[in-house]
Amino acid sequence: MRWTRAELRWRDALLEALLPPAGALPGLGDVDLTDFWPRFDAAAPRHLALGFRAAVTLEAAVLPWLCGHLRTLPRLTPDERDAVLRRADRLPLFRDLLEVAKVVGCLALFADPAVQAAVRARP
């Protein structure tokens, strides 16, 4: 199942907002995921792939609108994105989808060799 350009923007904005830089670890927006996404699409169980796609669509396109924004997540300021995701964490369905997105985001982040090396180097 191919992603549209809009979905790719939503996906990237959602994951960048969920996994910003933390200490010695880069944020997801700082990592090259070119090789990760084809592997994920080929190997992810169907239920995970569909759940992730639902998370991207609902968290990045629908929830901002429900929160009163007239734009999708990529077009919001960092503070607005944070407020939308905090709201998602308080809503049952959105909270569950947020967890799916976090799992996939962590898989993407830790697929990067530089991130793996940074984690191994920690005392």
mmCIF file of N, CA, C and O in Angstrom, residues 2-102:
data_model
loop_
_atom_site.group_PDB
_atom_site.id
_atom_site.type_symbol
_atom_site.label_atom_id
_atom_site.label_comp_id
_atom_site.label_asym_id
_atom_site.label_seq_id
_atom_site.Cartn_x
_atom_site.Cartn_y
_atom_site.Cartn_z
ATOM 1 N N ARG A 2 0.816 2.028 -1.034
ATOM 2 C CA ARG A 2 1.672 3.209 -1.176
ATOM 3 C C ARG A 2 1.113 4.384 -0.380
ATOM 4 O O ARG A 2 -0.089 4.561 -0.288
ATOM 5 N N TRP A 3 2.022 5.196 0.139
ATOM 6 C CA TRP A 3 1.647 6.396 0.870
ATOM 7 C C TRP A 3 1.521 7.557 -0.122
ATOM 8 O O TRP A 3 2.324 7.672 -1.042
ATOM 9 N N THR A 4 0.556 8.420 0.103
ATOM 10 C CA THR A 4 0.448 9.631 -0.702
ATOM 11 C C THR A 4 1.468 10.649 -0.182
ATOM 12 O O THR A 4 2.009 10.489 0.926
ATOM 13 N N ARG A 5 1.712 11.699 -0.952
ATOM 14 C CA ARG A 5 2.649 12.742 -0.495
ATOM 15 C C ARG A 5 2.163 13.387 0.798
ATOM 16 O O ARG A 5 2.958 13.670 1.687
ATOM 17 N N ALA A 6 0.862 13.617 0.890
ATOM 18 C CA ALA A 6 0.315 14.212 2.114
ATOM 19 C C ALA A 6 0.548 13.281 3.307
ATOM 20 O O ALA A 6 0.971 13.728 4.383
ATOM 21 N N GLU A 7 0.291 11.987 3.123
ATOM 22 C CA GLU A 7 0.502 11.029 4.218
ATOM 23 C C GLU A 7 1.963 10.978 4.644
ATOM 24 O O GLU A 7 2.265 10.844 5.834
ATOM 25 N N LEU A 8 2.873 11.078 3.695
ATOM 26 C CA LEU A 8 4.302 11.078 4.038
ATOM 27 C C LEU A 8 4.648 12.300 4.881
ATOM 28 O O LEU A 8 5.408 12.195 5.853
ATOM 29 N N ARG A 9 4.093 13.454 4.537
ATOM 30 C CA ARG A 9 4.330 14.663 5.344
ATOM 31 C C ARG A 9 3.742 14.488 6.742
ATOM 32 O O ARG A 9 4.364 14.859 7.736
ATOM 33 N N TRP A 10 2.529 13.927 6.802
ATOM 34 C CA TRP A 10 1.902 13.705 8.105
ATOM 35 C C TRP A 10 2.728 12.732 8.945
ATOM 36 O O TRP A 10 2.959 12.970 10.132
ATOM 37 N N ARG A 11 3.166 11.638 8.314
ATOM 38 C CA ARG A 11 3.968 10.626 9.015
ATOM 39 C C ARG A 11 5.229 11.239 9.595
ATOM 40 O O ARG A 11 5.536 11.067 10.775
ATOM 41 N N ASP A 12 5.957 11.964 8.761
ATOM 42 C CA ASP A 12 7.223 12.531 9.205
ATOM 43 C C ASP A 12 7.018 13.567 10.307
ATOM 44 O O ASP A 12 7.763 13.591 11.290
ATOM 45 N N ALA A 13 6.007 14.409 10.175
ATOM 46 C CA ALA A 13 5.743 15.430 11.199
ATOM 47 C C ALA A 13 5.345 14.779 12.520
ATOM 48 O O ALA A 13 5.798 15.201 13.594
ATOM 49 N N LEU A 14 4.511 13.750 12.457
ATOM 50 C CA LEU A 14 4.088 13.062 13.670
ATOM 51 C C LEU A 14 5.278 12.427 14.376
ATOM 52 O O LEU A 14 5.474 12.604 15.584
ATOM 53 N N LEU A 15 6.098 11.703 13.633
ATOM 54 C CA LEU A 15 7.224 11.012 14.256
ATOM 55 C C LEU A 15 8.283 11.983 14.758
ATOM 56 O O LEU A 15 8.886 11.754 15.809
ATOM 57 N N GLU A 16 8.512 13.064 14.045
ATOM 58 C CA GLU A 16 9.470 14.070 14.521
ATOM 59 C C GLU A 16 8.986 14.711 15.813
ATOM 60 O O GLU A 16 9.786 15.002 16.704
ATOM 61 N N ALA A 17 7.681 14.933 15.923
ATOM 62 C CA ALA A 17 7.129 15.523 17.146
ATOM 63 C C ALA A 17 7.169 14.532 18.313
ATOM 64 O O ALA A 17 7.377 14.932 19.456
ATOM 65 N N LEU A 18 6.988 13.254 18.012
ATOM 66 C CA LEU A 18 6.986 12.240 19.069
ATOM 67 C C LEU A 18 8.380 11.908 19.583
ATOM 68 O O LEU A 18 8.544 11.570 20.754
ATOM 69 N N LEU A 19 9.385 11.973 18.688
ATOM 70 C CA LEU A 19 10.737 11.574 19.068
ATOM 71 C C LEU A 19 11.736 12.684 18.734
ATOM 72 O O LEU A 19 12.520 12.575 17.796
ATOM 73 N N PRO A 20 11.723 13.759 19.538
ATOM 74 C CA PRO A 20 12.692 14.836 19.320
ATOM 75 C C PRO A 20 14.058 14.423 19.855
ATOM 76 O O PRO A 20 14.180 13.384 20.527
ATOM 77 N N PRO A 21 15.099 15.207 19.594
ATOM 78 C CA PRO A 21 16.419 14.881 20.150
ATOM 79 C C PRO A 21 16.346 14.778 21.676
ATOM 80 O O PRO A 21 15.606 15.524 22.317
ATOM 81 N N ALA A 22 17.106 13.842 22.230
ATOM 82 C CA ALA A 22 17.133 13.644 23.679
ATOM 83 C C ALA A 22 18.550 13.296 24.105
ATOM 84 O O ALA A 22 19.028 12.196 23.813
ATOM 85 N N GLY A 23 19.213 14.219 24.738
ATOM 86 C CA GLY A 23 20.581 13.974 25.177
ATOM 87 C C GLY A 23 21.494 13.718 23.998
ATOM 88 O O GLY A 23 21.551 14.499 23.062
ATOM 89 N N ALA A 24 22.186 12.579 24.034
ATOM 90 C CA ALA A 24 23.119 12.231 22.964
ATOM 91 C C ALA A 24 22.411 11.639 21.739
ATOM 92 O O ALA A 24 23.025 11.484 20.692
ATOM 93 N N LEU A 25 21.122 11.321 21.888
ATOM 94 C CA LEU A 25 20.388 10.710 20.776
ATOM 95 C C LEU A 25 19.800 11.782 19.865
ATOM 96 O O LEU A 25 19.226 12.753 20.342
ATOM 97 N N PRO A 26 19.914 11.573 18.569
ATOM 98 C CA PRO A 26 19.276 12.516 17.645
ATOM 99 C C PRO A 26 17.770 12.304 17.659
ATOM 100 O O PRO A 26 17.274 11.253 18.086
ATOM 101 N N GLY A 27 17.051 13.298 17.195
ATOM 102 C CA GLY A 27 15.618 13.140 17.020
ATOM 103 C C GLY A 27 15.347 12.391 15.731
ATOM 104 O O GLY A 27 16.233 12.245 14.877
ATOM 105 N N LEU A 28 14.132 11.935 15.573
ATOM 106 C CA LEU A 28 13.797 11.175 14.370
ATOM 107 C C LEU A 28 13.921 12.038 13.120
ATOM 108 O O LEU A 28 14.225 11.531 12.052
ATOM 109 N N GLY A 29 13.736 13.340 13.262
ATOM 110 C CA GLY A 29 13.892 14.232 12.124
ATOM 111 C C GLY A 29 15.330 14.390 11.674
ATOM 112 O O GLY A 29 15.591 14.885 10.570
ATOM 113 N N ASP A 30 16.275 13.968 12.511
ATOM 114 C CA ASP A 30 17.700 14.099 12.197
ATOM 115 C C ASP A 30 18.302 12.819 11.621
ATOM 116 O O ASP A 30 19.493 12.769 11.338
ATOM 117 N N VAL A 31 17.494 11.792 11.478
ATOM 118 C CA VAL A 31 17.982 10.484 11.038
ATOM 119 C C VAL A 31 17.510 10.223 9.608
ATOM 120 O O VAL A 31 16.365 10.510 9.258
ATOM 121 N N ASP A 32 18.391 9.660 8.799
ATOM 122 C CA ASP A 32 18.031 9.301 7.420
ATOM 123 C C ASP A 32 17.281 7.971 7.438
ATOM 124 O O ASP A 32 17.845 6.930 7.781
ATOM 125 N N LEU A 33 16.009 8.025 7.090
ATOM 126 C CA LEU A 33 15.162 6.824 7.131
ATOM 127 C C LEU A 33 14.873 6.251 5.752
ATOM 128 O O LEU A 33 13.975 5.424 5.596
ATOM 129 N N THR A 34 15.645 6.667 4.772
ATOM 130 C CA THR A 34 15.423 6.227 3.389
ATOM 131 C C THR A 34 15.397 4.717 3.276
ATOM 132 O O THR A 34 14.564 4.155 2.560
ATOM 133 N N ASP A 35 16.285 4.028 3.960
ATOM 134 C CA ASP A 35 16.345 2.562 3.889
ATOM 135 C C ASP A 35 15.322 1.887 4.806
ATOM 136 O O ASP A 35 14.931 0.751 4.564
ATOM 137 N N PHE A 36 14.925 2.584 5.865
ATOM 138 C CA PHE A 36 14.020 1.974 6.836
ATOM 139 C C PHE A 36 12.622 1.735 6.268
ATOM 140 O O PHE A 36 12.060 0.648 6.434
ATOM 141 N N TRP A 37 12.043 2.734 5.619
ATOM 142 C CA TRP A 37 10.641 2.633 5.223
ATOM 143 C C TRP A 37 10.356 1.494 4.249
ATOM 144 O O TRP A 37 9.354 0.781 4.454
ATOM 145 N N PRO A 38 11.180 1.241 3.232
ATOM 146 C CA PRO A 38 10.890 0.074 2.380
ATOM 147 C C PRO A 38 10.966 -1.245 3.155
ATOM 148 O O PRO A 38 10.162 -2.162 2.932
ATOM 149 N N ARG A 39 11.920 -1.331 4.099
ATOM 150 C CA ARG A 39 12.023 -2.554 4.914
ATOM 151 C C ARG A 39 10.795 -2.704 5.813
ATOM 152 O O ARG A 39 10.263 -3.799 5.979
ATOM 153 N N PHE A 40 10.369 -1.601 6.403
ATOM 154 C CA PHE A 40 9.181 -1.643 7.261
ATOM 155 C C PHE A 40 7.961 -2.074 6.454
ATOM 156 O O PHE A 40 7.206 -2.957 6.879
ATOM 157 N N ASP A 41 7.761 -1.462 5.299
ATOM 158 C CA ASP A 41 6.602 -1.794 4.455
ATOM 159 C C ASP A 41 6.610 -3.256 4.040
ATOM 160 O O ASP A 41 5.556 -3.884 3.939
ATOM 161 N N ALA A 42 7.792 -3.817 3.816
ATOM 162 C CA ALA A 42 7.890 -5.215 3.377
ATOM 163 C C ALA A 42 7.739 -6.200 4.539
ATOM 164 O O ALA A 42 7.207 -7.295 4.358
ATOM 165 N N ALA A 43 8.200 -5.820 5.730
ATOM 166 C CA ALA A 43 8.280 -6.781 6.827
ATOM 167 C C ALA A 43 7.225 -6.620 7.916
ATOM 168 O O ALA A 43 6.963 -7.572 8.652
ATOM 169 N N ALA A 44 6.628 -5.454 8.036
ATOM 170 C CA ALA A 44 5.679 -5.224 9.135
ATOM 171 C C ALA A 44 4.434 -6.097 8.972
ATOM 172 O O ALA A 44 3.905 -6.227 7.860
ATOM 173 N N PRO A 45 3.978 -6.682 10.061
ATOM 174 C CA PRO A 45 2.707 -7.413 9.991
ATOM 175 C C PRO A 45 1.595 -6.466 9.534
ATOM 176 O O PRO A 45 1.623 -5.272 9.841
ATOM 177 N N ARG A 46 0.654 -6.997 8.820
ATOM 178 C CA ARG A 46 -0.411 -6.164 8.245
ATOM 179 C C ARG A 46 -1.143 -5.335 9.299
ATOM 180 O O ARG A 46 -1.445 -4.173 9.085
ATOM 181 N N HIS A 47 -1.420 -5.939 10.458
ATOM 182 C CA HIS A 47 -2.146 -5.197 11.494
ATOM 183 C C HIS A 47 -1.322 -4.024 12.022
ATOM 184 O O HIS A 47 -1.875 -2.976 12.343
ATOM 185 N N LEU A 48 -0.005 -4.173 12.098
ATOM 186 C CA LEU A 48 0.837 -3.063 12.529
ATOM 187 C C LEU A 48 0.881 -1.972 11.463
ATOM 188 O O LEU A 48 0.745 -0.789 11.772
ATOM 189 N N ALA A 49 1.043 -2.374 10.212
ATOM 190 C CA ALA A 49 1.082 -1.392 9.123
ATOM 191 C C ALA A 49 -0.229 -0.615 9.036
ATOM 192 O O ALA A 49 -0.217 0.622 8.880
ATOM 193 N N LEU A 50 -1.351 -1.300 9.153
ATOM 194 C CA LEU A 50 -2.650 -0.622 9.095
ATOM 195 C C LEU A 50 -2.887 0.257 10.319
ATOM 196 O O LEU A 50 -3.412 1.368 10.212
ATOM 197 N N GLY A 51 -2.483 -0.227 11.479
ATOM 198 C CA GLY A 51 -2.607 0.576 12.697
ATOM 199 C C GLY A 51 -1.757 1.828 12.639
ATOM 200 O O GLY A 51 -2.176 2.908 13.067
ATOM 201 N N PHE A 52 -0.561 1.687 12.080
ATOM 202 C CA PHE A 52 0.317 2.843 11.952
ATOM 203 C C PHE A 52 -0.266 3.850 10.975
ATOM 204 O O PHE A 52 -0.267 5.050 11.229
ATOM 205 N N ARG A 53 -0.792 3.354 9.881
ATOM 206 C CA ARG A 53 -1.401 4.268 8.895
ATOM 207 C C ARG A 53 -2.600 4.997 9.504
ATOM 208 O O ARG A 53 -2.800 6.191 9.295
ATOM 209 N N ALA A 54 -3.402 4.282 10.267
ATOM 210 C CA ALA A 54 -4.533 4.917 10.957
ATOM 211 C C ALA A 54 -4.039 5.956 11.954
ATOM 212 O O ALA A 54 -4.602 7.050 12.058
ATOM 213 N N ALA A 55 -2.974 5.631 12.671
ATOM 214 C CA ALA A 55 -2.405 6.580 13.629
ATOM 215 C C ALA A 55 -1.952 7.844 12.926
ATOM 216 O O ALA A 55 -2.236 8.961 13.382
ATOM 217 N N VAL A 56 -1.252 7.691 11.830
ATOM 218 C CA VAL A 56 -0.755 8.856 11.090
ATOM 219 C C VAL A 56 -1.919 9.723 10.633
ATOM 220 O O VAL A 56 -1.923 10.946 10.834
ATOM 221 N N THR A 57 -2.916 9.112 10.039
ATOM 222 C CA THR A 57 -4.046 9.880 9.503
ATOM 223 C C THR A 57 -4.827 10.576 10.617
ATOM 224 O O THR A 57 -5.115 11.775 10.529
ATOM 225 N N LEU A 58 -5.160 9.844 11.656
ATOM 226 C CA LEU A 58 -5.983 10.423 12.711
ATOM 227 C C LEU A 58 -5.213 11.425 13.572
ATOM 228 O O LEU A 58 -5.752 12.475 13.920
ATOM 229 N N GLU A 59 -3.965 11.116 13.903
ATOM 230 C CA GLU A 59 -3.190 12.008 14.774
ATOM 231 C C GLU A 59 -2.719 13.265 14.052
ATOM 232 O O GLU A 59 -2.648 14.336 14.639
ATOM 233 N N ALA A 60 -2.358 13.120 12.780
ATOM 234 C CA ALA A 60 -1.742 14.248 12.073
ATOM 235 C C ALA A 60 -2.722 15.049 11.220
ATOM 236 O O ALA A 60 -2.448 16.204 10.903
ATOM 237 N N ALA A 61 -3.842 14.458 10.836
ATOM 238 C CA ALA A 61 -4.781 15.171 9.968
ATOM 239 C C ALA A 61 -6.115 15.457 10.659
ATOM 240 O O ALA A 61 -6.637 16.558 10.555
ATOM 241 N N VAL A 62 -6.657 14.487 11.379
ATOM 242 C CA VAL A 62 -7.973 14.652 11.979
ATOM 243 C C VAL A 62 -7.905 15.360 13.334
ATOM 244 O O VAL A 62 -8.656 16.305 13.583
ATOM 245 N N LEU A 63 -7.029 14.915 14.214
ATOM 246 C CA LEU A 63 -6.990 15.480 15.565
ATOM 247 C C LEU A 63 -6.685 16.976 15.590
ATOM 248 O O LEU A 63 -7.321 17.699 16.358
ATOM 249 N N PRO A 64 -5.757 17.491 14.787
ATOM 250 C CA PRO A 64 -5.570 18.947 14.812
ATOM 251 C C PRO A 64 -6.871 19.699 14.502
ATOM 252 O O PRO A 64 -7.176 20.715 15.139
ATOM 253 N N TRP A 65 -7.633 19.182 13.565
ATOM 254 C CA TRP A 65 -8.911 19.795 13.213
ATOM 255 C C TRP A 65 -9.873 19.729 14.408
ATOM 256 O O TRP A 65 -10.543 20.708 14.727
ATOM 257 N N LEU A 66 -9.919 18.580 15.080
ATOM 258 C CA LEU A 66 -10.786 18.439 16.254
ATOM 259 C C LEU A 66 -10.358 19.357 17.396
ATOM 260 O O LEU A 66 -11.171 19.725 18.239
ATOM 261 N N CYS A 67 -9.081 19.721 17.407
ATOM 262 C CA CYS A 67 -8.556 20.628 18.434
ATOM 263 C C CYS A 67 -8.720 22.099 18.042
ATOM 264 O O CYS A 67 -8.239 22.974 18.750
ATOM 265 N N GLY A 68 -9.351 22.352 16.901
ATOM 266 C CA GLY A 68 -9.620 23.721 16.501
ATOM 267 C C GLY A 68 -8.643 24.329 15.520
ATOM 268 O O GLY A 68 -8.748 25.522 15.204
ATOM 269 N N HIS A 69 -7.698 23.553 15.041
ATOM 270 C CA HIS A 69 -6.740 24.063 14.052
ATOM 271 C C HIS A 69 -7.288 23.823 12.652
ATOM 272 O O HIS A 69 -7.937 22.818 12.404
ATOM 273 N N LEU A 70 -7.001 24.723 11.755
ATOM 274 C CA LEU A 70 -7.459 24.579 10.374
ATOM 275 C C LEU A 70 -6.364 23.992 9.492
ATOM 276 O O LEU A 70 -6.483 24.018 8.277
ATOM 277 N N ARG A 71 -5.301 23.486 10.123
ATOM 278 C CA ARG A 71 -4.173 22.913 9.381
ATOM 279 C C ARG A 71 -3.842 21.545 9.954
ATOM 280 O O ARG A 71 -4.202 21.225 11.076
ATOM 281 N N THR A 72 -3.095 20.777 9.154
ATOM 282 C CA THR A 72 -2.642 19.466 9.616
ATOM 283 C C THR A 72 -1.372 19.635 10.456
ATOM 284 O O THR A 72 -0.775 20.718 10.492
ATOM 285 N N LEU A 73 -0.945 18.581 11.085
ATOM 286 C CA LEU A 73 0.193 18.625 12.002
ATOM 287 C C LEU A 73 1.460 19.232 11.398
ATOM 288 O O LEU A 73 2.115 20.038 12.059
ATOM 289 N N PRO A 74 1.831 18.910 10.153
ATOM 290 C CA PRO A 74 3.073 19.487 9.618
ATOM 291 C C PRO A 74 3.054 21.014 9.528
ATOM 292 O O PRO A 74 4.102 21.647 9.539
ATOM 293 N N ARG A 75 1.885 21.610 9.459
ATOM 294 C CA ARG A 75 1.782 23.058 9.302
ATOM 295 C C ARG A 75 1.578 23.795 10.624
ATOM 296 O O ARG A 75 1.386 25.009 10.629
ATOM 297 N N LEU A 76 1.607 23.064 11.714
ATOM 298 C CA LEU A 76 1.472 23.682 13.026
ATOM 299 C C LEU A 76 2.846 24.051 13.581
ATOM 300 O O LEU A 76 3.857 23.463 13.205
ATOM 301 N N THR A 77 2.862 24.990 14.501
ATOM 302 C CA THR A 77 4.108 25.327 15.182
ATOM 303 C C THR A 77 4.475 24.179 16.120
ATOM 304 O O THR A 77 3.613 23.366 16.483
ATOM 305 N N PRO A 78 5.725 24.127 16.560
ATOM 306 C CA PRO A 78 6.093 23.067 17.515
ATOM 307 C C PRO A 78 5.227 23.080 18.782
ATOM 308 O O PRO A 78 4.853 22.012 19.280
ATOM 309 N N ASP A 79 4.881 24.247 19.290
ATOM 310 C CA ASP A 79 4.026 24.304 20.478
ATOM 311 C C ASP A 79 2.620 23.780 20.189
ATOM 312 O O ASP A 79 2.026 23.091 21.020
ATOM 313 N N GLU A 80 2.090 24.112 19.015
ATOM 314 C CA GLU A 80 0.765 23.616 18.638
ATOM 315 C C GLU A 80 0.791 22.104 18.455
ATOM 316 O O GLU A 80 -0.141 21.405 18.870
ATOM 317 N N ARG A 81 1.853 21.593 17.848
ATOM 318 C CA ARG A 81 1.985 20.137 17.683
ATOM 319 C C ARG A 81 1.994 19.450 19.039
ATOM 320 O O ARG A 81 1.328 18.446 19.253
ATOM 321 N N ASP A 82 2.768 20.016 19.946
ATOM 322 C CA ASP A 82 2.864 19.440 21.284
ATOM 323 C C ASP A 82 1.500 19.427 21.969
ATOM 324 O O ASP A 82 1.120 18.434 22.595
ATOM 325 N N ALA A 83 0.754 20.514 21.843
ATOM 326 C CA ALA A 83 -0.573 20.586 22.454
ATOM 327 C C ALA A 83 -1.517 19.546 21.850
ATOM 328 O O ALA A 83 -2.287 18.898 22.581
ATOM 329 N N VAL A 84 -1.455 19.362 20.539
ATOM 330 C CA VAL A 84 -2.301 18.358 19.882
ATOM 331 C C VAL A 84 -1.940 16.959 20.379
ATOM 332 O O VAL A 84 -2.820 16.157 20.696
ATOM 333 N N LEU A 85 -0.649 16.662 20.492
ATOM 334 C CA LEU A 85 -0.243 15.324 20.934
ATOM 335 C C LEU A 85 -0.544 15.105 22.413
ATOM 336 O O LEU A 85 -0.863 13.982 22.826
ATOM 337 N N ARG A 86 -0.466 16.156 23.208
ATOM 338 C CA ARG A 86 -0.865 16.023 24.619
ATOM 339 C C ARG A 86 -2.362 15.720 24.717
ATOM 340 O O ARG A 86 -2.794 14.942 25.560
ATOM 341 N N ARG A 87 -3.127 16.353 23.858
ATOM 342 C CA ARG A 87 -4.576 16.080 23.818
ATOM 343 C C ARG A 87 -4.821 14.636 23.399
ATOM 344 O O ARG A 87 -5.680 13.949 23.962
ATOM 345 N N ALA A 88 -4.071 14.171 22.405
ATOM 346 C CA ALA A 88 -4.211 12.786 21.940
ATOM 347 C C ALA A 88 -3.969 11.807 23.076
ATOM 348 O O ALA A 88 -4.636 10.775 23.173
ATOM 349 N N ASP A 89 -3.031 12.142 23.948
ATOM 350 C CA ASP A 89 -2.680 11.252 25.052
ATOM 351 C C ASP A 89 -3.796 11.152 26.089
ATOM 352 O O ASP A 89 -3.782 10.275 26.936
ATOM 353 N N ARG A 90 -4.782 12.069 26.020
ATOM 354 C CA ARG A 90 -5.901 12.050 26.972
ATOM 355 C C ARG A 90 -7.178 11.437 26.384
ATOM 356 O O ARG A 90 -8.171 11.313 27.092
ATOM 357 N N LEU A 91 -7.143 11.066 25.110
ATOM 358 C CA LEU A 91 -8.333 10.509 24.444
ATOM 359 C C LEU A 91 -8.115 9.025 24.157
ATOM 360 O O LEU A 91 -7.107 8.656 23.548
ATOM 361 N N PRO A 92 -9.031 8.164 24.590
ATOM 362 C CA PRO A 92 -8.810 6.717 24.500
ATOM 363 C C PRO A 92 -8.335 6.192 23.146
ATOM 364 O O PRO A 92 -7.275 5.598 23.076
ATOM 365 N N LEU A 93 -9.047 6.377 22.081
ATOM 366 C CA LEU A 93 -8.622 5.844 20.780
ATOM 367 C C LEU A 93 -7.319 6.493 20.321
ATOM 368 O O LEU A 93 -6.396 5.809 19.866
ATOM 369 N N PHE A 94 -7.230 7.784 20.464
ATOM 370 C CA PHE A 94 -6.036 8.498 20.020
ATOM 371 C C PHE A 94 -4.810 8.107 20.849
ATOM 372 O O PHE A 94 -3.709 8.023 20.332
ATOM 373 N N ARG A 95 -5.002 7.843 22.135
ATOM 374 C CA ARG A 95 -3.892 7.417 22.997
ATOM 375 C C ARG A 95 -3.321 6.093 22.504
ATOM 376 O O ARG A 95 -2.103 5.920 22.425
ATOM 377 N N ASP A 96 -4.193 5.164 22.151
ATOM 378 C CA ASP A 96 -3.738 3.866 21.656
ATOM 379 C C ASP A 96 -2.995 4.002 20.328
ATOM 380 O O ASP A 96 -1.964 3.369 20.110
ATOM 381 N N LEU A 97 -3.517 4.835 19.446
ATOM 382 C CA LEU A 97 -2.855 5.043 18.158
ATOM 383 C C LEU A 97 -1.521 5.758 18.333
ATOM 384 O O LEU A 97 -0.571 5.505 17.588
ATOM 385 N N LEU A 98 -1.458 6.626 19.325
ATOM 386 C CA LEU A 98 -0.195 7.301 19.621
ATOM 387 C C LEU A 98 0.868 6.283 20.034
ATOM 388 O O LEU A 98 2.032 6.399 19.637
ATOM 389 N N GLU A 99 0.473 5.285 20.784
ATOM 390 C CA GLU A 99 1.411 4.234 21.192
ATOM 391 C C GLU A 99 1.911 3.447 19.983
ATOM 392 O O GLU A 99 3.091 3.103 19.903
ATOM 393 N N VAL A 100 1.034 3.166 19.034
ATOM 394 C CA VAL A 100 1.451 2.471 17.808
ATOM 395 C C VAL A 100 2.490 3.313 17.078
ATOM 396 O O VAL A 100 3.525 2.803 16.636
ATOM 397 N N ALA A 101 2.227 4.608 16.953
ATOM 398 C CA ALA A 101 3.165 5.504 16.264
ATOM 399 C C ALA A 101 4.503 5.563 17.000
ATOM 400 O O ALA A 101 5.566 5.579 16.370
ATOM 401 N N LYS A 102 4.470 5.563 18.323
ATOM 402 C CA LYS A 102 5.716 5.585 19.098
ATOM 403 C C LYS A 102 6.531 4.311 18.873
ATOM 404 O O LYS A 102 7.755 4.374 18.743
#
